[in-house]
mmCIF file of C-alpha atoms in Angstrom:
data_model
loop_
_atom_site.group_PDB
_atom_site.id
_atom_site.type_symbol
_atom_site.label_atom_id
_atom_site.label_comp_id
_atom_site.label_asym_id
_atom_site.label_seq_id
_atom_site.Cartn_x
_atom_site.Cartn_y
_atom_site.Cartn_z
ATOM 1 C CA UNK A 1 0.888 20.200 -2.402
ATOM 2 C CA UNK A 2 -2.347 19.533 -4.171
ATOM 3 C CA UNK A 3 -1.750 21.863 -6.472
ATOM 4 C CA UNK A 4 1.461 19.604 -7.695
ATOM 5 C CA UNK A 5 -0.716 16.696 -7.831
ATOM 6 C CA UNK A 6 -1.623 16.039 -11.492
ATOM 7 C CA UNK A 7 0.773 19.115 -12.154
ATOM 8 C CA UNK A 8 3.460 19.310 -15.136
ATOM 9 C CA UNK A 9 5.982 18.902 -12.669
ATOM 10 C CA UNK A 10 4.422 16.123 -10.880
ATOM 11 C CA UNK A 11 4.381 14.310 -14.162
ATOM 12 C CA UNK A 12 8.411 15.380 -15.069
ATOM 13 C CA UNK A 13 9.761 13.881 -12.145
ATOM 14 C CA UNK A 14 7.666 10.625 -12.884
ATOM 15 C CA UNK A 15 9.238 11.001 -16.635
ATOM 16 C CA UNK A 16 12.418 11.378 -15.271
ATOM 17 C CA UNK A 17 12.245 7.777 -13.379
ATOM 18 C CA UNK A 18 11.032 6.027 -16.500
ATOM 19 C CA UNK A 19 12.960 7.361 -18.456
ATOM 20 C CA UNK A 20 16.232 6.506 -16.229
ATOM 21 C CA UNK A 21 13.904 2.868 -15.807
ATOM 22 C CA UNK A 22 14.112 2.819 -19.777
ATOM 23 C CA UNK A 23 17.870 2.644 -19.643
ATOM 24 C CA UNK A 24 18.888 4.778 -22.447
ATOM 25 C CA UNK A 25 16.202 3.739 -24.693
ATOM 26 C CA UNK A 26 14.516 6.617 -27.081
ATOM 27 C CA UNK A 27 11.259 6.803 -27.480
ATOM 28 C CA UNK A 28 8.298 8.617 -28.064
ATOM 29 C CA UNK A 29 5.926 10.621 -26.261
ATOM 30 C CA UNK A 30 2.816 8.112 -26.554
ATOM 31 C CA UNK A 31 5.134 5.076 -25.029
ATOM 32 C CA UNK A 32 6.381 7.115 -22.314
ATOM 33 C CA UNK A 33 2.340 8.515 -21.553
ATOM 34 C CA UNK A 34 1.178 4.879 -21.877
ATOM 35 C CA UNK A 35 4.128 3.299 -19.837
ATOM 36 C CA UNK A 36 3.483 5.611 -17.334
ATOM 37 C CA UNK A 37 -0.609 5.258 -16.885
ATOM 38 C CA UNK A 38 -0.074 1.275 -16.793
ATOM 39 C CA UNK A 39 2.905 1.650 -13.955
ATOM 40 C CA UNK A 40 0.418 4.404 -12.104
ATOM 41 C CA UNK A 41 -1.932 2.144 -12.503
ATOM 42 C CA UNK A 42 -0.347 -1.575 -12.547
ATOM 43 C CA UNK A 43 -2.443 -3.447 -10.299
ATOM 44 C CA UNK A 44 -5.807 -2.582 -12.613
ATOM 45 C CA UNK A 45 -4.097 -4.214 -16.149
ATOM 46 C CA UNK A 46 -2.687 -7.305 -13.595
ATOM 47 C CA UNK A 47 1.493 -6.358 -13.265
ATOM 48 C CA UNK A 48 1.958 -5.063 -10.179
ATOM 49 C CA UNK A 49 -0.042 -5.830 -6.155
ATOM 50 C CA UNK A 50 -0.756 -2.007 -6.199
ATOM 51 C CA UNK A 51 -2.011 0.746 -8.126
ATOM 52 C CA UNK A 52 0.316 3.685 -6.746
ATOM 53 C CA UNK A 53 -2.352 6.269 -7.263
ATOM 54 C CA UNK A 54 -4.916 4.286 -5.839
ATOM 55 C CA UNK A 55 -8.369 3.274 -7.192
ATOM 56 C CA UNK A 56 -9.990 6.369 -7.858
ATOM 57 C CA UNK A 57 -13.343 5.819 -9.816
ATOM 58 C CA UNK A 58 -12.141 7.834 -12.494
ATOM 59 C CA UNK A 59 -8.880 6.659 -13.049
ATOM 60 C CA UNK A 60 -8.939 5.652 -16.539
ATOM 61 C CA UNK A 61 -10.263 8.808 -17.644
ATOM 62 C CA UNK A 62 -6.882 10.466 -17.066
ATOM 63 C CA UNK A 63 -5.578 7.934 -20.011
ATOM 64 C CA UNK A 64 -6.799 10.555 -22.419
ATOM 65 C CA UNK A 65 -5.164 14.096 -20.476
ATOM 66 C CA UNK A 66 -1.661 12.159 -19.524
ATOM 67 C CA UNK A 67 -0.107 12.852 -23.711
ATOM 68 C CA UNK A 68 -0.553 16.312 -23.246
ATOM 69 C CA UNK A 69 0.969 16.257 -19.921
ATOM 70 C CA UNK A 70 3.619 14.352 -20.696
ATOM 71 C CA UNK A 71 4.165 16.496 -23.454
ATOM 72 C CA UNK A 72 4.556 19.714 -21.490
ATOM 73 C CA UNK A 73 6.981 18.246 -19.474
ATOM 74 C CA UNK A 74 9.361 16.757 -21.961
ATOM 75 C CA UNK A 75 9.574 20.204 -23.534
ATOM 76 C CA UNK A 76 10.066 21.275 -19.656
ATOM 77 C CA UNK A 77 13.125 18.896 -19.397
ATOM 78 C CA UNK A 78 14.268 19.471 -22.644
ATOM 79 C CA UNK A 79 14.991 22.788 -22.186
ATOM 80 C CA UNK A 80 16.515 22.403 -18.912
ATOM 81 C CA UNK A 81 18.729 20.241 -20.650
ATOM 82 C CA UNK A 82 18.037 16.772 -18.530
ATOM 83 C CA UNK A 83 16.186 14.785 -21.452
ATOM 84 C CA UNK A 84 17.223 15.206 -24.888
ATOM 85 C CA UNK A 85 15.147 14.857 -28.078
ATOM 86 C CA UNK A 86 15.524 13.028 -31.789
ATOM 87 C CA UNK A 87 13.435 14.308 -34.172
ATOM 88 C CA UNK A 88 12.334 11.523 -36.859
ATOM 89 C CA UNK A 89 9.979 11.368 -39.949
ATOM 90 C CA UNK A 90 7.016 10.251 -37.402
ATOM 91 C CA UNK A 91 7.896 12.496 -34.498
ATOM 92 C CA UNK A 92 10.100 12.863 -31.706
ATOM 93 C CA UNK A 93 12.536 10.415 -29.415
ATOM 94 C CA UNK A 94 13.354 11.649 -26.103
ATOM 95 C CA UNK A 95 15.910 9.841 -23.930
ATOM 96 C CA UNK A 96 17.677 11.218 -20.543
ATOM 97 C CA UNK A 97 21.169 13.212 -21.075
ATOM 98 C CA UNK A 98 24.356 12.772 -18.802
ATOM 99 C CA UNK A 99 23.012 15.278 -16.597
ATOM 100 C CA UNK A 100 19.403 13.753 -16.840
ATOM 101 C CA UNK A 101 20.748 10.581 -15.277
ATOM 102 C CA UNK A 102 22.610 12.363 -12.427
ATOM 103 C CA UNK A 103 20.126 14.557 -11.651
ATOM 104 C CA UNK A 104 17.152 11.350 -11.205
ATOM 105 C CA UNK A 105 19.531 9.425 -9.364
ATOM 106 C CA UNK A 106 19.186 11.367 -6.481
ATOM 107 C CA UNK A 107 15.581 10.844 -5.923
ATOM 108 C CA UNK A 108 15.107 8.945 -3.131
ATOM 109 C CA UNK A 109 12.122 8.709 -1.375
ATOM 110 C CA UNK A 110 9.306 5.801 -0.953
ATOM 111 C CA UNK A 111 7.268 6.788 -4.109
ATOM 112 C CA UNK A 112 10.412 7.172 -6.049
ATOM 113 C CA UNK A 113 11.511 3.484 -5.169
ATOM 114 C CA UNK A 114 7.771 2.522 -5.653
ATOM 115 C CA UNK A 115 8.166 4.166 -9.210
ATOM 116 C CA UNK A 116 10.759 2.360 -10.213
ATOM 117 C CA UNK A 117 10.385 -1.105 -9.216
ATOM 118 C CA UNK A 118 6.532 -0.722 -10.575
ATOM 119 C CA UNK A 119 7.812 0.767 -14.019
ATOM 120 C CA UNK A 120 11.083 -1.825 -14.079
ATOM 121 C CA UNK A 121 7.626 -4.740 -13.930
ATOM 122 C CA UNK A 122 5.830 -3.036 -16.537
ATOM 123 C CA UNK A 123 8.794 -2.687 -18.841
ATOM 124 C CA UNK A 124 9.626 -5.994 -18.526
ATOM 125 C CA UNK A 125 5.684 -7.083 -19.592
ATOM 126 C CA UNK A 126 5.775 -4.868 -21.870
ATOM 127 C CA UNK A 127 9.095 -5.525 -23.644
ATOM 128 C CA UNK A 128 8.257 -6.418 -27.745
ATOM 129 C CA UNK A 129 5.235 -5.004 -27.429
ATOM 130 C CA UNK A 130 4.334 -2.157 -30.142
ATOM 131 C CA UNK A 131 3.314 1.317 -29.385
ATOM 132 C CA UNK A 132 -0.044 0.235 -31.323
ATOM 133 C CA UNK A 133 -0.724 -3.036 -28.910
ATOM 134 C CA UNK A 134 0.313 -1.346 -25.660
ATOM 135 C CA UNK A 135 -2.097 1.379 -26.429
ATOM 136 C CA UNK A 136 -5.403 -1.039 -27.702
ATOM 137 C CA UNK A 137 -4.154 -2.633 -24.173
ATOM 138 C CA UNK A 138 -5.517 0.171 -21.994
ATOM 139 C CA UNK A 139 -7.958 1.079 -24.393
ATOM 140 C CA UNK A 140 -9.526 -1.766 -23.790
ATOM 141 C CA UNK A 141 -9.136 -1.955 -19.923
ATOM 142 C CA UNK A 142 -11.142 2.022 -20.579
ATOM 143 C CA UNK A 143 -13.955 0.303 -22.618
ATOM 144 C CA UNK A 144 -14.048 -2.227 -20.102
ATOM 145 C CA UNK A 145 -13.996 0.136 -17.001
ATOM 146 C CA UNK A 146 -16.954 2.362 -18.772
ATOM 147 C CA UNK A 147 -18.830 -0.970 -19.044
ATOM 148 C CA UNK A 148 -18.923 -1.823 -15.181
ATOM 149 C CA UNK A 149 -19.996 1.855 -14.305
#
């Protein structure tokens, strides 16, 4: 089990409730890795009562692996055929297919119900927010995290 922890399938299940959370919206792989560290992490940028992977001292230096795990596991889902993917002149959308929704339906479990009402709050915060501002947002919760150690 640890071994899953912090694993690229850890990480596509998670992408598979946000995405589902994100209700058919496309978007790109920096929203989804940023959406995801503040719902992980909620209760440290003031959204939700609890971080759900606890407070860990070095939390916020997993801000900077998550793209690249995120990454890996969109191409994972992708070619399973659960998430599909839009390229544009700046990158890539992804958004959940027909089967994608079926399939992350039937999660259900504590942490999965914990995962979505956390990301539902965040989305909801975060709503008209840019990709830029959401990102200087933890950025500066880092910086500010580096400056109490």
């Amino acid at each position: 089990m640890e071994r899953a922890l912090g694993s690229t399938h850890e990480v596509s299940l998670r992408m598979l409730l946000l995405l589902e959370m994100l209700d058919g919206k496309k978007v790109t792989v920096d929203m989804l890795a940023a959406i995801d560290f503040i719902t992980v992490y909620g209760h440290d940028f003031e959204i939700t009562e609890d971080n759900l992977h606890g407070n860990g001292t070095y939390r916020f230096g997993e801000f900077a692996l998550r793209r690249d795990l995120v990454k890996d596991a969109l191409r994972l889902l992708v070619v399973e055929g659960i998430v599909s993917v839009t390229p544009q002149k700046r990158g890539f959308l992804y958004q959940l297919t027909f089967a994608g929704i079926d399939f992350s339906s039937g999660f259900e479990c504590d942490y999965s119900d914990d995962y979505r009402f956390a990301s539902e709050t965040v989305i909801r915060r975060l709503n008209g927010k840019s990709e830029h501002e959401i990102t200087r947002m933890i950025n500066q919760r880092v910086l500010s995290s580096l400056q109490r150690s």
